[in-house]
Amino acid sequence: MTKSIIGLILFCLVCFRVSAQTKDGIKFTFTCQDKALKLNEMIYFSYNKQSYKVCQCQFFLSNIEIIYKDKKRKKIENSIHYTDIEIPKSLVWYPENGFNLENADSLEFTFGFDSTQNRSYRFKNPPENLMFWPDYLGGGYHYMKTNILYLDKDNNINAFNCHIGRGQIYNSENKPIKYIDNDFRIKIPIKRVDNFAVINLDISTIFDYPTAVLFSDYGGIMNNQKAMKMFCENIKAAFEK
């Protein structure tokens, strides 16, 4: 291989690296009670004074739009992203199709998926396919899994899983007769760090605001639409904080 060809290859590699470093993207962060979240440490207290630790947090966002200072909008087509606090590569996302933060004012996105996107078996591989939502509960995928352990009034450790997806309405025989999509839109101002817009989720807000919850009131919520609706309102606040 001639020196000129080797030089050209090296030049291309440098250009690619610079391009990758300067490309605009999204960075996902997690806080709890206004500080960086620490996993698996029983150091947090809910508004209702229940001690807890956060074990896992995973969620889907979709349908990203950039709103610019001149009020123009740019929809990022086919934008679906899975975030898992325990998978570092999922915490940085470079959306396709011209994601550009220059003169950007805010981001708008869907928590979870809209009804046309939330189709069972669309994801074939882990970790995304592990977010499946049981077909008898409406199918599709979890929008979020936030799993904690907490201390009850007798100081015993219990689990509470905040799992959000399709809700159900049941008949008198306790069989689902209607399904409810719990996705919703969120708009946040651009919080920029270098070439990234930061999307932060404050875990404590999920449990404290606008409705303060008692973990002991719930075993799970996947078949409890009233509870999922309430937690969705808190989750919206947790992204907007």
Short mmCIF file of C-alpha atoms in Angstrom, two decimals:
data_model
loop_
_atom_site.label_atom_id
_atom_site.label_comp_id
_atom_site.label_asym_id
_atom_site.label_seq_id
_atom_site.Cartn_x
_atom_site.Cartn_y
_atom_site.Cartn_z
CA MET A 1 0.00 0.00 0.00
CA THR A 2 1.47 3.37 -1.01
CA LYS A 3 2.12 6.16 1.45
CA SER A 4 -0.43 8.35 -0.32
CA ILE A 5 -3.20 5.75 0.15
CA ILE A 6 -2.26 5.24 3.80
CA GLY A 7 -2.30 9.01 4.30
CA LEU A 8 -5.73 9.28 2.69
CA ILE A 9 -7.12 6.53 4.96
CA LEU A 10 -5.70 8.22 8.05
CA PHE A 11 -7.15 11.55 6.92
CA CYS A 12 -10.59 9.98 6.47
CA LEU A 13 -10.42 8.35 9.89
CA VAL A 14 -9.56 11.67 11.54
CA CYS A 15 -12.39 13.41 9.71
CA PHE A 16 -14.82 10.68 10.76
CA ARG A 17 -13.70 10.94 14.38
CA VAL A 18 -14.04 14.72 14.43
CA SER A 19 -17.44 14.45 12.77
CA ALA A 20 -18.62 11.91 15.35
CA GLN A 21 -17.38 14.07 18.20
CA THR A 22 -19.14 17.21 16.97
CA LYS A 23 -22.42 15.63 15.97
CA ASP A 24 -25.35 16.84 18.09
CA GLY A 25 -27.10 14.32 20.31
CA ILE A 26 -29.02 13.66 23.51
CA LYS A 27 -27.59 12.66 26.88
CA PHE A 28 -29.77 10.98 29.53
CA THR A 29 -29.15 11.58 33.23
CA PHE A 30 -30.86 10.53 36.46
CA THR A 31 -31.26 12.37 39.72
CA CYS A 32 -33.01 11.67 43.00
CA GLN A 33 -33.86 14.46 45.40
CA ASP A 34 -31.86 16.90 43.28
CA LYS A 35 -28.60 14.93 43.34
CA ALA A 36 -27.09 12.36 40.98
CA LEU A 37 -28.90 9.06 41.49
CA LYS A 38 -27.06 6.32 43.37
CA LEU A 39 -28.31 2.82 42.62
CA ASN A 40 -28.86 0.11 45.23
CA GLU A 41 -28.32 2.29 48.29
CA MET A 42 -31.08 2.61 50.90
CA ILE A 43 -30.49 6.33 51.31
CA TYR A 44 -33.66 7.95 49.98
CA PHE A 45 -36.84 8.93 51.79
CA SER A 46 -40.18 9.55 50.12
CA TYR A 47 -42.43 12.48 51.02
CA ASN A 48 -44.38 9.94 53.10
CA LYS A 49 -41.17 9.05 54.98
CA GLN A 50 -40.65 5.59 53.51
CA SER A 51 -37.00 4.65 53.07
CA TYR A 52 -36.13 3.21 49.65
CA LYS A 53 -33.40 2.40 47.17
CA VAL A 54 -33.59 2.48 43.39
CA CYS A 55 -32.59 -0.78 41.71
CA GLN A 56 -33.44 -0.27 38.03
CA CYS A 57 -34.81 2.32 35.64
CA GLN A 58 -35.55 1.74 31.95
CA PHE A 59 -37.80 3.66 29.58
CA PHE A 60 -38.69 4.36 25.96
CA LEU A 61 -39.02 7.80 24.37
CA SER A 62 -40.21 8.42 20.82
CA ASN A 63 -41.26 11.04 18.26
CA ILE A 64 -38.64 13.65 19.11
CA GLU A 65 -39.21 17.21 17.85
CA ILE A 66 -36.86 20.17 18.12
CA ILE A 67 -38.50 23.56 18.62
CA TYR A 68 -36.27 26.43 17.56
CA LYS A 69 -36.14 29.98 18.87
CA ASP A 70 -37.97 31.21 15.76
CA LYS A 71 -40.82 28.77 16.67
CA LYS A 72 -40.08 26.46 13.75
CA ARG A 73 -40.22 22.74 14.46
CA LYS A 74 -38.22 19.82 13.15
CA LYS A 75 -39.64 16.34 13.60
CA ILE A 76 -37.01 13.61 13.81
CA GLU A 77 -38.50 10.74 11.82
CA ASN A 78 -38.48 7.20 13.23
CA SER A 79 -37.03 8.45 16.50
CA ILE A 80 -37.43 5.75 19.17
CA HIS A 81 -34.89 5.27 21.92
CA TYR A 82 -34.49 2.82 24.80
CA THR A 83 -32.67 4.11 27.89
CA ASP A 84 -31.38 1.92 30.72
CA ILE A 85 -29.44 3.45 33.61
CA GLU A 86 -27.33 0.28 33.78
CA ILE A 87 -26.35 0.31 30.08
CA PRO A 88 -23.92 3.22 29.50
CA LYS A 89 -24.23 3.21 25.71
CA SER A 90 -27.99 3.76 26.03
CA LEU A 91 -27.38 7.03 27.89
CA VAL A 92 -26.09 8.77 24.75
CA TRP A 93 -28.19 8.98 21.62
CA TYR A 94 -27.47 10.49 18.23
CA PRO A 95 -30.86 10.69 16.48
CA GLU A 96 -30.86 10.41 12.71
CA ASN A 97 -32.12 12.78 10.05
CA GLY A 98 -30.51 16.11 10.80
CA PHE A 99 -30.70 16.45 14.57
CA ASN A 100 -29.26 19.95 15.01
CA LEU A 101 -29.29 21.94 18.26
CA GLU A 102 -28.16 25.26 16.78
CA ASN A 103 -30.68 27.93 17.88
CA ALA A 104 -32.80 25.24 19.54
CA ASP A 105 -35.13 26.35 22.31
CA SER A 106 -36.80 23.16 23.51
CA LEU A 107 -37.39 19.46 22.91
CA GLU A 108 -40.73 17.71 22.71
CA PHE A 109 -41.11 13.93 22.83
CA THR A 110 -43.51 11.12 23.63
CA PHE A 111 -43.17 9.12 26.81
CA GLY A 112 -43.44 5.55 25.54
CA PHE A 113 -45.05 5.08 22.14
CA ASP A 114 -48.19 6.21 20.42
CA SER A 115 -50.77 3.52 19.60
CA THR A 116 -49.52 2.98 16.03
CA GLN A 117 -45.94 2.35 17.16
CA ASN A 118 -46.67 0.18 20.19
CA ARG A 119 -46.85 -3.18 18.42
CA SER A 120 -46.04 -6.49 20.05
CA TYR A 121 -42.92 -8.31 18.80
CA ARG A 122 -41.46 -5.33 16.92
CA PHE A 123 -38.22 -5.69 18.90
CA LYS A 124 -36.45 -8.99 18.29
CA ASN A 125 -33.42 -8.68 20.55
CA PRO A 126 -32.57 -7.71 24.12
CA PRO A 127 -32.62 -5.40 25.91
CA GLU A 128 -35.57 -3.82 24.07
CA ASN A 129 -37.56 -7.04 23.65
CA LEU A 130 -37.36 -7.64 27.41
CA MET A 131 -39.67 -4.63 27.81
CA PHE A 132 -42.63 -6.58 26.35
CA TRP A 133 -46.07 -5.92 27.82
CA PRO A 134 -48.24 -9.06 28.22
CA ASP A 135 -50.78 -9.51 25.44
CA TYR A 136 -53.65 -10.12 27.86
CA LEU A 137 -52.95 -6.66 29.34
CA GLY A 138 -52.98 -5.01 25.91
CA GLY A 139 -49.68 -6.03 24.34
CA GLY A 140 -46.90 -3.85 23.01
CA TYR A 141 -44.15 -2.75 25.37
CA HIS A 142 -43.51 -1.19 28.73
CA TYR A 143 -43.01 2.55 28.50
CA MET A 144 -41.08 2.41 31.77
CA LYS A 145 -39.79 0.08 34.47
CA THR A 146 -38.62 1.77 37.66
CA ASN A 147 -37.98 -0.83 40.34
CA ILE A 148 -37.27 -0.07 43.98
CA LEU A 149 -36.95 -1.79 47.35
CA TYR A 150 -38.37 -0.05 50.42
CA LEU A 151 -38.68 -0.54 54.16
CA ASP A 152 -42.21 -1.04 55.48
CA LYS A 153 -43.49 0.04 58.91
CA ASP A 154 -42.05 -3.15 60.43
CA ASN A 155 -38.66 -2.49 58.84
CA ASN A 156 -39.05 -5.35 56.37
CA ILE A 157 -37.73 -4.97 52.82
CA ASN A 158 -40.43 -5.02 50.14
CA ALA A 159 -40.43 -4.47 46.39
CA PHE A 160 -42.39 -1.91 44.41
CA ASN A 161 -42.27 -1.93 40.61
CA CYS A 162 -43.49 1.17 38.80
CA HIS A 163 -44.26 -0.41 35.41
CA ILE A 164 -46.14 1.71 32.88
CA GLY A 165 -47.73 0.55 29.61
CA ARG A 166 -51.22 0.06 28.22
CA GLY A 167 -54.01 0.27 30.76
CA GLN A 168 -57.18 -1.80 30.92
CA ILE A 169 -60.85 -1.42 31.71
CA TYR A 170 -62.38 -4.59 33.17
CA ASN A 171 -65.88 -6.04 33.12
CA SER A 172 -67.73 -7.55 36.08
CA GLU A 173 -65.89 -10.82 35.51
CA ASN A 174 -62.54 -9.03 35.84
CA LYS A 175 -61.67 -9.49 32.17
CA PRO A 176 -60.20 -6.65 30.08
CA ILE A 177 -62.77 -5.19 27.68
CA LYS A 178 -60.91 -2.02 26.64
CA TYR A 179 -57.30 -0.88 26.51
CA ILE A 180 -56.00 2.62 27.19
CA ASP A 181 -52.79 4.07 25.78
CA ASN A 182 -50.95 5.93 28.53
CA ASP A 183 -48.41 7.70 26.31
CA PHE A 184 -48.19 11.50 26.54
CA ARG A 185 -46.13 14.39 25.20
CA ILE A 186 -43.45 16.18 27.22
CA LYS A 187 -41.86 19.53 26.40
CA ILE A 188 -38.65 20.63 28.12
CA PRO A 189 -36.32 23.59 27.56
CA ILE A 190 -32.94 22.78 26.04
CA LYS A 191 -30.36 22.09 28.73
CA ARG A 192 -27.19 21.88 26.71
CA VAL A 193 -23.85 20.36 27.68
CA ASP A 194 -21.34 20.62 24.85
CA ASN A 195 -23.06 19.16 21.79
CA PHE A 196 -25.74 17.34 23.81
CA ALA A 197 -29.24 18.24 24.91
CA VAL A 198 -29.74 16.73 28.37
CA ILE A 199 -32.91 14.85 29.29
CA ASN A 200 -32.96 14.25 33.03
CA LEU A 201 -35.37 12.08 35.02
CA ASP A 202 -35.76 12.84 38.71
CA ILE A 203 -36.75 9.54 40.30
CA SER A 204 -37.96 11.02 43.59
CA THR A 205 -40.55 13.12 41.75
CA ILE A 206 -42.12 9.92 40.37
CA PHE A 207 -43.09 9.02 43.93
CA ASP A 208 -43.64 12.46 45.47
CA TYR A 209 -45.21 15.00 43.09
CA PRO A 210 -47.84 16.05 42.28
CA THR A 211 -49.21 13.02 44.17
CA ALA A 212 -47.22 11.61 47.08
CA VAL A 213 -47.59 7.83 47.18
CA LEU A 214 -47.22 5.11 49.78
CA PHE A 215 -45.35 2.18 48.27
CA SER A 216 -47.23 -0.14 50.58
CA ASP A 217 -50.50 0.80 48.85
CA TYR A 218 -49.37 -1.08 45.74
CA GLY A 219 -48.12 -4.54 44.94
CA GLY A 220 -47.82 -3.82 41.22
CA ILE A 221 -49.69 -1.43 38.95
CA MET A 222 -49.66 -3.11 35.53
CA ASN A 223 -53.36 -4.01 35.82
CA ASN A 224 -54.37 -0.84 37.69
CA GLN A 225 -55.19 1.93 35.22
CA LYS A 226 -56.07 4.44 37.96
CA ALA A 227 -52.62 3.98 39.50
CA MET A 228 -50.84 4.13 36.13
CA LYS A 229 -52.63 7.37 35.25
CA MET A 230 -51.52 8.91 38.54
CA PHE A 231 -47.92 7.75 38.11
CA CYS A 232 -47.90 9.11 34.54
CA GLU A 233 -48.72 12.57 35.90
CA ASN A 234 -45.80 12.24 38.32
CA ILE A 235 -43.47 10.95 35.59
CA LYS A 236 -44.31 13.97 33.42
CA ALA A 237 -43.31 16.22 36.29
CA ALA A 238 -40.15 14.15 36.82
CA PHE A 239 -38.96 14.89 33.28
CA GLU A 240 -40.01 18.54 33.41
CA LYS A 241 -38.35 19.30 36.74
#
